[in-house]
C-alpha atoms as a printed R data frame, in Angstrom:
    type eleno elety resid chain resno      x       y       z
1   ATOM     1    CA   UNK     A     1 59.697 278.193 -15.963
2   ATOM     2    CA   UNK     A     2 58.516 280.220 -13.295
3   ATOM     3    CA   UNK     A     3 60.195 282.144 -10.661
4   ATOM     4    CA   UNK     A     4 62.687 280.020  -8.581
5   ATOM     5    CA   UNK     A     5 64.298 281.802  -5.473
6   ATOM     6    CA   UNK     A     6 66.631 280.101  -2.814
7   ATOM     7    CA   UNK     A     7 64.501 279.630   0.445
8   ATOM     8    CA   UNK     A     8 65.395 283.096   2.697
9   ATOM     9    CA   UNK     A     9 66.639 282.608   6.308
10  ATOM    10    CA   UNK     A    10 63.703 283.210   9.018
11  ATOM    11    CA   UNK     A    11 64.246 286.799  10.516
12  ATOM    12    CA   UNK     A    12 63.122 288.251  13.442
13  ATOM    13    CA   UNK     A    13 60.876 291.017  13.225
14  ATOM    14    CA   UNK     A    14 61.657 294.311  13.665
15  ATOM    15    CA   UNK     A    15 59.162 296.897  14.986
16  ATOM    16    CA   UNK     A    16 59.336 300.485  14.365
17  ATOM    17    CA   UNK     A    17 57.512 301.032  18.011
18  ATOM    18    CA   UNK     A    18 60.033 299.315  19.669
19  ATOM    19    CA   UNK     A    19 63.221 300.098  18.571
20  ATOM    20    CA   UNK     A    20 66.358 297.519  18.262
21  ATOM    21    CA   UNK     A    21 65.835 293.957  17.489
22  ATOM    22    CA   UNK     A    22 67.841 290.976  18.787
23  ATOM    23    CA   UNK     A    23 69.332 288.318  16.726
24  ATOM    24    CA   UNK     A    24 70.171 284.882  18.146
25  ATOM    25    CA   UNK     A    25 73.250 285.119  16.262
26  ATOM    26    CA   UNK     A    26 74.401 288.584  17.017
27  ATOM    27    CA   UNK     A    27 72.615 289.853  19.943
28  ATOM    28    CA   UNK     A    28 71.317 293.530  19.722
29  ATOM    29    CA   UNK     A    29 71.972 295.466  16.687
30  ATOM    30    CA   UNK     A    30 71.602 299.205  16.338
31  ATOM    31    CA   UNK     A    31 68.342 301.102  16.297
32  ATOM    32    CA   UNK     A    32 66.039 300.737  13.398
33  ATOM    33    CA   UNK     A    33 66.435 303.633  10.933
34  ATOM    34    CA   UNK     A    34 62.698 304.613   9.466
35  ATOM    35    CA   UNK     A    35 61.699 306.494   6.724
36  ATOM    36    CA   UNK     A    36 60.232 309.604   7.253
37  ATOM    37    CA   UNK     A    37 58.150 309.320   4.196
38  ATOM    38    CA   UNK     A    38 57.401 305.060   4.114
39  ATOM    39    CA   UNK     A    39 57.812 303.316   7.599
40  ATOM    40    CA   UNK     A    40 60.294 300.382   7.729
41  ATOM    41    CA   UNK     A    41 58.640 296.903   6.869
42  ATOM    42    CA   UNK     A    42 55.475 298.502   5.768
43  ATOM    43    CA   UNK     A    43 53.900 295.249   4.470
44  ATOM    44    CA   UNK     A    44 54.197 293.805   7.831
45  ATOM    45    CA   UNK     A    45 52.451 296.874   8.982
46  ATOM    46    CA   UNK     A    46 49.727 295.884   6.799
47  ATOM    47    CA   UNK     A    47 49.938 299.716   5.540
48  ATOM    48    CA   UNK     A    48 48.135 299.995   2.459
49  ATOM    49    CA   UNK     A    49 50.724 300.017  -0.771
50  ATOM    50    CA   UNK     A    50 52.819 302.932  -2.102
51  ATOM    51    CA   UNK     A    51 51.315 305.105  -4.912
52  ATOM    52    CA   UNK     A    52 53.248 304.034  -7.993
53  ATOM    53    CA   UNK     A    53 55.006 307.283  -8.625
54  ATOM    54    CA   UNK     A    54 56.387 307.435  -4.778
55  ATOM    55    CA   UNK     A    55 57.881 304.305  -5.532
56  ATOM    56    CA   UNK     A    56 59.388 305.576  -8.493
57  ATOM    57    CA   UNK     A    57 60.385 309.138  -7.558
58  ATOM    58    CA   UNK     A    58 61.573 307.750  -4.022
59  ATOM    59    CA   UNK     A    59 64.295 305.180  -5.082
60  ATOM    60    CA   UNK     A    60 67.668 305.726  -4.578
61  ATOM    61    CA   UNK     A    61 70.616 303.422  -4.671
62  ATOM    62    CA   UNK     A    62 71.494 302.768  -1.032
63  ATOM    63    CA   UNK     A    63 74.904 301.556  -0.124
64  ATOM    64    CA   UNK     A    64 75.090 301.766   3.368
65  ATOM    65    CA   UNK     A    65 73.132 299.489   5.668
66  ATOM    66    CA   UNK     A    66 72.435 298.635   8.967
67  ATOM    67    CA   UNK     A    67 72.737 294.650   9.856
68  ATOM    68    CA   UNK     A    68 68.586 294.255  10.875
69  ATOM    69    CA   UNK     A    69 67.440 291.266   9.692
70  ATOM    70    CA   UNK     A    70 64.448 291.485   6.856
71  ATOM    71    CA   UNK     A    71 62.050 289.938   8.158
72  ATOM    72    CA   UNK     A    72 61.119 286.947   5.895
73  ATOM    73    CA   UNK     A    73 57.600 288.083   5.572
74  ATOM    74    CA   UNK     A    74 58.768 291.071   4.044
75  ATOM    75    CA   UNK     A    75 61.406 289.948   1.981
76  ATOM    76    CA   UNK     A    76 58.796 287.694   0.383
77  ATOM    77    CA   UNK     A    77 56.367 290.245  -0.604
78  ATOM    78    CA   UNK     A    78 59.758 291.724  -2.622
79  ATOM    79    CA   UNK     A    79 60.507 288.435  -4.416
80  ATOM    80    CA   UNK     A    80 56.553 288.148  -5.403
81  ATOM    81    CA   UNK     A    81 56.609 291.142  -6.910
82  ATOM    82    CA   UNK     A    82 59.697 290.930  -8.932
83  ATOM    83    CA   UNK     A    83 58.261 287.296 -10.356
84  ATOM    84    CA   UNK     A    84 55.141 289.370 -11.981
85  ATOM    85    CA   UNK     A    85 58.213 291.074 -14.268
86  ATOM    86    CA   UNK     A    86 57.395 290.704 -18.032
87  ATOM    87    CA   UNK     A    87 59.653 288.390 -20.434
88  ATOM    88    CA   UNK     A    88 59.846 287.811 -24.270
89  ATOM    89    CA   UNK     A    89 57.832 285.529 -24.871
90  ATOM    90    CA   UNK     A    90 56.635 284.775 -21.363
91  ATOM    91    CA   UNK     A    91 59.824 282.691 -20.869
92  ATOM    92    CA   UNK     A    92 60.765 283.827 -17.614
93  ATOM    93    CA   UNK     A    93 64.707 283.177 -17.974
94  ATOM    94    CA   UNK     A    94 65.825 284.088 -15.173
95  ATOM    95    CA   UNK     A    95 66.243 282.788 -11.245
96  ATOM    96    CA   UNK     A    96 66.960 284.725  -8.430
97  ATOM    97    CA   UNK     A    97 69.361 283.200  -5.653
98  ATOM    98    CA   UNK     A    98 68.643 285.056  -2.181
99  ATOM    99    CA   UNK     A    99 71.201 284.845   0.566
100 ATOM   100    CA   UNK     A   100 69.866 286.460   3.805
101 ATOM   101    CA   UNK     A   101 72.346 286.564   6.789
102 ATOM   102    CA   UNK     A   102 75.944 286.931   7.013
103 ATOM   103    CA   UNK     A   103 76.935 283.627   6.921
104 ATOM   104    CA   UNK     A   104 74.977 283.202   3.461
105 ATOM   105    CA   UNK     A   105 76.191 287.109   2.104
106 ATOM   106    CA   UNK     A   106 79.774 286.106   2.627
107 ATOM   107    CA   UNK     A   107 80.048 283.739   0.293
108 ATOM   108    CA   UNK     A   108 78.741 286.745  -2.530
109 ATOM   109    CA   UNK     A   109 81.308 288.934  -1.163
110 ATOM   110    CA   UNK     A   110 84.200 286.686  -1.550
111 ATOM   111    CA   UNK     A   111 83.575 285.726  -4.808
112 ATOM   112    CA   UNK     A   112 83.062 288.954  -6.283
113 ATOM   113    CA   UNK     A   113 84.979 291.362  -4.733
114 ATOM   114    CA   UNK     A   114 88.824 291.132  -3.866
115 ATOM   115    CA   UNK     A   115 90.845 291.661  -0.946
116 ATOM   116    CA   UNK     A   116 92.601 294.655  -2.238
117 ATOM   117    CA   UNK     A   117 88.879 296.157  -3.462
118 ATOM   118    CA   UNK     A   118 87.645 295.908   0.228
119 ATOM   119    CA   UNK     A   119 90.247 297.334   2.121
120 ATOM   120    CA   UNK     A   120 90.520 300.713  -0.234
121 ATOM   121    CA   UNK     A   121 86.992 300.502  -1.165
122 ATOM   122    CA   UNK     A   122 85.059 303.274   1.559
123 ATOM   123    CA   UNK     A   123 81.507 301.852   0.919
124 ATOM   124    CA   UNK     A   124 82.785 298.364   1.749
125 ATOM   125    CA   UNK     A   125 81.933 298.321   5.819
126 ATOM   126    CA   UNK     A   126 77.858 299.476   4.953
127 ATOM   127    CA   UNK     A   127 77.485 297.212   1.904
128 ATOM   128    CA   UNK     A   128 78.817 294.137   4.132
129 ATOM   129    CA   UNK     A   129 76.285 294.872   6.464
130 ATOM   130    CA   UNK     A   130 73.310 294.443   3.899
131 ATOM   131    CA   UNK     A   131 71.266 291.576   5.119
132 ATOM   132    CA   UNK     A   132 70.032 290.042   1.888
133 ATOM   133    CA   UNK     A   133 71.794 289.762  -1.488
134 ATOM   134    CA   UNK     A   134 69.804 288.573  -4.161
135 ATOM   135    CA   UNK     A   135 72.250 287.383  -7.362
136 ATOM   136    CA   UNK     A   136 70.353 287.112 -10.465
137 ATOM   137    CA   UNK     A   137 70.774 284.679 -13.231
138 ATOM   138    CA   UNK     A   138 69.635 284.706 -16.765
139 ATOM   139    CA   UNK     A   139 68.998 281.815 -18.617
140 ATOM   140    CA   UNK     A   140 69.876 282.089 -22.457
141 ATOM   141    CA   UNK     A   141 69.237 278.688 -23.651
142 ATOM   142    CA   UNK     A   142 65.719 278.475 -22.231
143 ATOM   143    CA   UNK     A   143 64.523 281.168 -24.795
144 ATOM   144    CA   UNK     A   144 65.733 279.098 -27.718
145 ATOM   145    CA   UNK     A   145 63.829 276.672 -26.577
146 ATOM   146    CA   UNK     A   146 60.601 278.857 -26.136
147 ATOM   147    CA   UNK     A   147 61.683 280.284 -29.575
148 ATOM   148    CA   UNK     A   148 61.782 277.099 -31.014
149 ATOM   149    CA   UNK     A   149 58.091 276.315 -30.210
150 ATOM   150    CA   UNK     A   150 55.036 276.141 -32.947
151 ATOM   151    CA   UNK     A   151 53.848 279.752 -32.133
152 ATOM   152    CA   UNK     A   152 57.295 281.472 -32.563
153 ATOM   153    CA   UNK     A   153 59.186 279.516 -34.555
154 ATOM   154    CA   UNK     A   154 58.640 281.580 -37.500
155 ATOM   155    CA   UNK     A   155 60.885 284.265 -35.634
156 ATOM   156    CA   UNK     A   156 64.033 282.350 -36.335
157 ATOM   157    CA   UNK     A   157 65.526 283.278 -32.572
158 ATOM   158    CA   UNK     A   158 65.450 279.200 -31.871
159 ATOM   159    CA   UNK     A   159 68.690 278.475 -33.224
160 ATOM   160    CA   UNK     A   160 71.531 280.309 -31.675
161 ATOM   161    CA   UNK     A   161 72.095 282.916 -29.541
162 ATOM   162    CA   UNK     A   162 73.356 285.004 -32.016
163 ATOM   163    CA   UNK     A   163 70.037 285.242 -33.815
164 ATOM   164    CA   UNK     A   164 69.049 287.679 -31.299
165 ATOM   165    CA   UNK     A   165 69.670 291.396 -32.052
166 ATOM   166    CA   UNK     A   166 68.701 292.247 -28.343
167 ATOM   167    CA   UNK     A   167 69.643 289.429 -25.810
168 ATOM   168    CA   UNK     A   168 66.328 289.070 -23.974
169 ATOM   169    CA   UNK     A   169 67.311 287.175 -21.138
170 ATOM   170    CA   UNK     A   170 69.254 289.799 -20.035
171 ATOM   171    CA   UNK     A   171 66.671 292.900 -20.465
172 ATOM   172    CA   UNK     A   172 64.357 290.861 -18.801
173 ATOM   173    CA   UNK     A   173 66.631 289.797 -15.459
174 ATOM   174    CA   UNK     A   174 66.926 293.567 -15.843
175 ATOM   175    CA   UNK     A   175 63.309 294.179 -15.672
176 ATOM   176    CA   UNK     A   176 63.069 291.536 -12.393
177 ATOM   177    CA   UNK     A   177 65.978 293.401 -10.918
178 ATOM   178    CA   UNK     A   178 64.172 296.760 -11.284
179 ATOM   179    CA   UNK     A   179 61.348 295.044  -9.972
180 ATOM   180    CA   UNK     A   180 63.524 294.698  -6.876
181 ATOM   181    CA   UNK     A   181 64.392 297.899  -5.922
182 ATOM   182    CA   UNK     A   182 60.731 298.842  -6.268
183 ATOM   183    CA   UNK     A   183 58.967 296.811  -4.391
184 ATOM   184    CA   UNK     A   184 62.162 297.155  -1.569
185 ATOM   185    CA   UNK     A   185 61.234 300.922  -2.252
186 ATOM   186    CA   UNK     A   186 57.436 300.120  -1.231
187 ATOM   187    CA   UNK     A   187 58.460 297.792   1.561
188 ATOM   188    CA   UNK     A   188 60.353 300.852   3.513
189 ATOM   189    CA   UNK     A   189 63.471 299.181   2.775
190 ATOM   190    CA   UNK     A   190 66.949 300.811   0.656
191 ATOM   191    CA   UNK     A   191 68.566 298.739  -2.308
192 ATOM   192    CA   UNK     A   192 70.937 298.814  -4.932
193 ATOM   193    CA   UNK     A   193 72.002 296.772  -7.689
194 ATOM   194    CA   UNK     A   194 75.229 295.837  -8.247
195 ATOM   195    CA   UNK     A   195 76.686 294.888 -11.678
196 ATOM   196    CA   UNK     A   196 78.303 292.022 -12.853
197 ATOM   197    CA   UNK     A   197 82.098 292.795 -12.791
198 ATOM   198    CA   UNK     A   198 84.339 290.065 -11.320
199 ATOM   199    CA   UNK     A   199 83.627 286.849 -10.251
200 ATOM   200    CA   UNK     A   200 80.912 285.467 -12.410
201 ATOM   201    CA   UNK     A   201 82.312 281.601 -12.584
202 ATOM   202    CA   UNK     A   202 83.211 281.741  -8.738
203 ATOM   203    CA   UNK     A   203 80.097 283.196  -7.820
204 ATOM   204    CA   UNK     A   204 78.116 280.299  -9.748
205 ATOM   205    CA   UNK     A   205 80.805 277.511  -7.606
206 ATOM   206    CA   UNK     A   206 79.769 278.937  -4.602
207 ATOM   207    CA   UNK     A   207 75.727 279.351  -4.963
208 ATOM   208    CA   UNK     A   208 76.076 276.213  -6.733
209 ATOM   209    CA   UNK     A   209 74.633 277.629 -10.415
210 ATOM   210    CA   UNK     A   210 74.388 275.491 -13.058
211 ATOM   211    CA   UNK     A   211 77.051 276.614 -15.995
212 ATOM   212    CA   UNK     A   212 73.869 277.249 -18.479
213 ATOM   213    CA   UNK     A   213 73.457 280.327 -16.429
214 ATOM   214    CA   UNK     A   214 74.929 283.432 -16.483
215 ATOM   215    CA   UNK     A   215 75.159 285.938 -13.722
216 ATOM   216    CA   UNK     A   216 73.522 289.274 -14.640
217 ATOM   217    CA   UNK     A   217 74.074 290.984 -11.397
218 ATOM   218    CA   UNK     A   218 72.816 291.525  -7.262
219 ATOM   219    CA   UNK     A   219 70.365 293.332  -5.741
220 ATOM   220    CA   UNK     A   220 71.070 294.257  -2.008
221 ATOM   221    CA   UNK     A   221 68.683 295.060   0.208
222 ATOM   222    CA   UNK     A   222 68.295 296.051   3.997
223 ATOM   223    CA   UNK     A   223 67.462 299.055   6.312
224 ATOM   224    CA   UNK     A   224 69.364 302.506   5.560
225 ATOM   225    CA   UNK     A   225 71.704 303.101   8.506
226 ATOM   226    CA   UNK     A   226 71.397 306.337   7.549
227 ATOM   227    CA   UNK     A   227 75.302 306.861   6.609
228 ATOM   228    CA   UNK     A   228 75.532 306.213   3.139
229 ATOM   229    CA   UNK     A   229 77.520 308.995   1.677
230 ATOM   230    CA   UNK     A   230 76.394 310.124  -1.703
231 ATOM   231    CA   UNK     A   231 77.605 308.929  -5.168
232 ATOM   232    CA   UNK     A   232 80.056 311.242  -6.973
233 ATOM   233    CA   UNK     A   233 77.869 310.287 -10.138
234 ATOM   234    CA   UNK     A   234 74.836 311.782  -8.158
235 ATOM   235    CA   UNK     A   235 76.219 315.392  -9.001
236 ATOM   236    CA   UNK     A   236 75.101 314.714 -12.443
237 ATOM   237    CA   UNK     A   237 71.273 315.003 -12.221
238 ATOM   238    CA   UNK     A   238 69.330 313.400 -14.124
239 ATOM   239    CA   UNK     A   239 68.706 314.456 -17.814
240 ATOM   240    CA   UNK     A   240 64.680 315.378 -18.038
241 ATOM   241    CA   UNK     A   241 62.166 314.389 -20.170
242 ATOM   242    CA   UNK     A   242 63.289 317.517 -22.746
243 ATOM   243    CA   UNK     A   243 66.816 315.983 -23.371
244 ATOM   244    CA   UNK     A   244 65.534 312.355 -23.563
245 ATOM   245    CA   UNK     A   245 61.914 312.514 -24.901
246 ATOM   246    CA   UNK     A   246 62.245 312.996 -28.651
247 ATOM   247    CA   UNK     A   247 58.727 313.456 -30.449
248 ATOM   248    CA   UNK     A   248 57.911 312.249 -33.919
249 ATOM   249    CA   UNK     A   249 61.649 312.278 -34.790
250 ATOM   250    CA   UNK     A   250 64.959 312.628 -33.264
């Protein structure tokens, strides 16, 4: 099946050395916001890649952004990364629709968020700003088909969804989507993933999603503007390997 994606929106590039960008659309937008750890739009700066673990220790759910354009370059490096994410069976059931630009993002926002949400919601302003959206879609019925096939037919999974103790299509569109915020990580870029809450059958009327789908969630992606206040649920911590590692037995 592959790894569809819609065709991103050109960008400008933006340079660290120089500063702001223009956008034909937009004019100049604010001052490019770099990492003090990864430089924005590393690929582009041919840097060579992020150690694994940095990836993983350095990713954090970013909710505010500044409105600089990813340049497509970049943002295709991200998408080519997420396609290499494992599936049962090798299916591959999911597609990723990418919206890069305002005009394209709008048409997420409206049909997933409501009026009343945005005006008392106080992350709304940076979200909006988020350059890309990338809404991913499993596909369910394409791994009864692969199930159905000579070398796993045995497993019984063909016939119905229901045959499935663990819906695959959506652990793997997790596993792309996690792929995401990595390889956004790597790229010197913020992210977060957004759930599927409201808005599923208007979101797949307005991207234009065939019904077979279903809508597993977004990843947003764009340059920190630095503002993004931090999640109540980040008070928490995290629990370590002790409280979530069990050995031999629970």
């Amino acid at each position: 099946m592959g790894c569809p994606v819609a065709s991103p929106v050109a960008s400008p590039v933006a340079s660290p050395a120089t500063g702001p960008v223009a956008s034909p659309a937009t004019g100049p937008v604010a001052s490019v916001v770099v990492s003090p750890v990864r430089p924005l739009f590393a690929s582009v700066l041919y840097l060579p890649p992020m150690e694994l673990s940095d990836a993983v220790r350095g990713r954090r759910m970013v909710r505010s952004f500044s409105s600089t354009p990813v340049p497509s370059a970049v943002l295709e490096r991200v998408l080519e990364l997420a396609c290499t994410a494992p599936s049962a069976g090798n299916t591959g059931g999911w597609d990723a629709v990418v919206l890069s630009g305002p005009e394209q993002t709008e048409r997420f926002w409206e049909a997933t968020t409501t009026a009343d949400w945005r005006m008392g919601s106080r992350r709304w302003a940076g979200m909006a700003r988020a350059p890309v959206v990338v809404a991913l879609f499993a596909h369910p019925e394409a791994y009864l088909e692969r199930y159905r096939l000579p070398d796993k037919h045995h497993s019984d999974l063909g016939h119905e969804e229901g045959a499935w103790p663990v819906p695959y299509w959506f652990v793997d569109a997790g596993f792309a989507a996690l792929l995401l915020l990595l390889a956004a990580t790597d790229a010197g870029l913020g992210a977060c993933f957004l759930g599927n809450f409201r808005g599923e059958a208007h979101l797949r009327v307005a991207l234009g999603v065939p019904d077979t789908r279903r809508y597993v969630g977004a990843v947003v992606m764009g340059t920190p503007d630095g503002a993004d206040r931090p999640s109540s649920s980040a008070a928490r911590g995290r629990r370590q390997p002790p409280e979530v590692v069990h050995r031999g037995h629970w």
